[in-house]
mmCIF file of C-alpha atoms in Angstrom:
data_model
loop_
_atom_site.group_PDB
_atom_site.id
_atom_site.type_symbol
_atom_site.label_atom_id
_atom_site.label_comp_id
_atom_site.label_asym_id
_atom_site.label_seq_id
_atom_site.Cartn_x
_atom_site.Cartn_y
_atom_site.Cartn_z
ATOM 1 C CA MET A 1 0.000 0.000 0.000
ATOM 2 C CA ASP A 2 1.267 3.466 -0.832
ATOM 3 C CA TRP A 3 0.110 7.073 -0.479
ATOM 4 C CA SER A 4 -1.787 7.142 -3.755
ATOM 5 C CA ASP A 5 -3.986 4.312 -2.451
ATOM 6 C CA ILE A 6 -5.516 6.586 0.173
ATOM 7 C CA SER A 7 -5.567 9.780 -1.867
ATOM 8 C CA ASN A 8 -9.093 9.205 -3.219
ATOM 9 C CA ALA A 9 -10.567 8.608 0.227
ATOM 10 C CA VAL A 10 -8.925 11.745 1.602
ATOM 11 C CA ALA A 11 -9.810 13.837 -1.474
ATOM 12 C CA LYS A 12 -13.518 13.521 -0.665
ATOM 13 C CA ALA A 13 -13.033 15.670 2.431
ATOM 14 C CA ALA A 14 -9.906 17.614 1.509
ATOM 15 C CA PRO A 15 -9.286 17.783 -2.254
ATOM 16 C CA LEU A 16 -5.921 19.517 -2.072
ATOM 17 C CA VAL A 17 -4.538 17.065 0.487
ATOM 18 C CA GLY A 18 -5.851 14.141 -1.562
ATOM 19 C CA THR A 19 -4.202 15.471 -4.717
ATOM 20 C CA LEU A 20 -0.877 15.943 -2.960
ATOM 21 C CA LEU A 21 -1.006 12.457 -1.438
ATOM 22 C CA GLY A 22 -1.241 10.983 -4.919
ATOM 23 C CA GLY A 23 1.741 12.939 -6.231
ATOM 24 C CA PRO A 24 5.456 13.281 -5.569
ATOM 25 C CA ALA A 25 4.868 15.069 -2.259
ATOM 26 C CA GLY A 26 2.804 12.144 -0.970
ATOM 27 C CA ALA A 27 5.140 11.121 1.832
ATOM 28 C CA ALA A 28 5.513 14.667 3.159
ATOM 29 C CA VAL A 29 1.759 15.294 3.118
ATOM 30 C CA GLY A 30 1.188 11.804 4.501
ATOM 31 C CA GLY A 31 3.260 12.804 7.512
ATOM 32 C CA LEU A 32 1.047 15.854 8.049
ATOM 33 C CA VAL A 33 -2.087 13.719 7.771
ATOM 34 C CA ALA A 34 -0.667 11.148 10.175
ATOM 35 C CA SER A 35 0.140 13.891 12.651
ATOM 36 C CA ALA A 36 -3.389 15.296 12.387
ATOM 37 C CA LEU A 37 -4.864 11.826 12.946
ATOM 38 C CA GLY A 38 -2.426 10.807 15.679
ATOM 39 C CA THR A 39 -1.181 7.745 13.788
ATOM 40 C CA GLU A 40 2.067 6.530 12.290
ATOM 41 C CA ALA A 41 3.124 8.046 8.967
ATOM 42 C CA ASP A 42 2.169 4.872 7.130
ATOM 43 C CA PRO A 43 -0.594 4.490 4.517
ATOM 44 C CA ALA A 44 -1.946 1.369 6.227
ATOM 45 C CA ALA A 45 -2.186 3.122 9.609
ATOM 46 C CA ILE A 46 -3.935 6.101 8.031
ATOM 47 C CA THR A 47 -6.351 3.814 6.185
ATOM 48 C CA THR A 48 -7.295 2.272 9.522
ATOM 49 C CA ALA A 49 -7.703 5.716 11.106
ATOM 50 C CA LEU A 50 -9.990 6.812 8.252
ATOM 51 C CA GLN A 51 -12.605 4.349 9.501
ATOM 52 C CA ASP A 52 -13.428 6.925 12.181
ATOM 53 C CA PRO A 53 -15.872 9.522 10.745
ATOM 54 C CA ALA A 54 -14.139 12.298 12.690
ATOM 55 C CA ALA A 55 -10.861 11.572 10.867
ATOM 56 C CA LEU A 56 -11.999 13.220 7.655
ATOM 57 C CA GLU A 57 -13.057 16.288 9.614
ATOM 58 C CA ARG A 58 -9.559 16.513 11.132
ATOM 59 C CA ILE A 59 -8.045 16.240 7.650
ATOM 60 C CA ARG A 60 -10.400 18.965 6.385
ATOM 61 C CA LYS A 61 -9.238 21.193 9.253
ATOM 62 C CA LEU A 62 -5.611 20.381 8.405
ATOM 63 C CA GLU A 63 -6.218 21.554 4.847
ATOM 64 C CA GLN A 64 -7.886 24.774 5.989
ATOM 65 C CA ASP A 65 -5.148 25.567 8.508
ATOM 66 C CA ASN A 66 -2.312 24.892 6.035
ATOM 67 C CA GLN A 67 -3.908 26.128 2.813
ATOM 68 C CA THR A 68 -0.979 28.365 1.833
ATOM 69 C CA ASP A 69 1.728 25.747 2.389
ATOM 70 C CA LEU A 70 -0.245 23.002 0.670
ATOM 71 C CA THR A 71 -0.971 25.223 -2.332
ATOM 72 C CA ARG A 72 2.729 26.091 -2.562
ATOM 73 C CA MET A 73 3.638 22.390 -2.495
ATOM 74 C CA HIS A 74 1.118 21.667 -5.229
ATOM 75 C CA LEU A 75 2.397 24.500 -7.423
ATOM 76 C CA GLU A 76 6.029 23.443 -6.945
ATOM 77 C CA ALA A 77 5.216 19.846 -7.910
ATOM 78 C CA GLU A 78 3.321 21.000 -10.986
ATOM 79 C CA THR A 79 6.125 23.379 -11.981
ATOM 80 C CA THR A 80 8.640 20.528 -11.732
ATOM 81 C CA ARG A 81 6.428 18.251 -13.808
ATOM 82 C CA LEU A 82 5.987 20.864 -16.525
ATOM 83 C CA ALA A 83 9.720 21.627 -16.586
ATOM 84 C CA GLU A 84 10.421 17.936 -17.238
ATOM 85 C CA VAL A 85 7.834 17.838 -20.029
ATOM 86 C CA ASN A 86 9.336 20.953 -21.610
ATOM 87 C CA GLN A 87 12.825 19.495 -21.372
ATOM 88 C CA THR A 88 11.658 16.362 -23.187
ATOM 89 C CA ILE A 89 9.973 18.409 -25.909
ATOM 90 C CA ARG A 90 13.128 20.488 -26.410
ATOM 91 C CA ALA A 91 15.286 17.342 -26.641
ATOM 92 C CA GLU A 92 12.920 15.837 -29.218
ATOM 93 C CA ALA A 93 12.896 19.043 -31.266
ATOM 94 C CA ALA A 94 16.690 19.242 -31.241
ATOM 95 C CA SER A 95 17.120 15.617 -32.281
ATOM 96 C CA HIS A 96 18.360 14.883 -35.766
ATOM 97 C CA ASP A 97 16.919 11.367 -35.680
ATOM 98 C CA PRO A 98 14.037 11.224 -38.192
ATOM 99 C CA VAL A 99 12.117 8.719 -36.048
ATOM 100 C CA VAL A 100 12.204 10.986 -32.982
ATOM 101 C CA ARG A 101 11.266 14.095 -34.968
ATOM 102 C CA ARG A 102 8.295 12.409 -36.595
#
């Protein structure tokens, strides 16, 4: 089990946290979620904690309290992803291989 496995369940209550759990910042955000729930920073432990209806409310509060930091993390991850895509496009455009340029 990994962080992306619980991202959908968390996204129902806190969409930004759920999105970040499913991405490259999953472990860091998972630690924040674990701290808010009082569990270990492990996807299995958080899955067990999510059985409590109050858990999603605590995650929603975590998202509201840390909105700025979570948004920054999301934007940084997206910027990194787009930079990698752009780098690939530039490498393909600069290639002299006819198969790559096609």
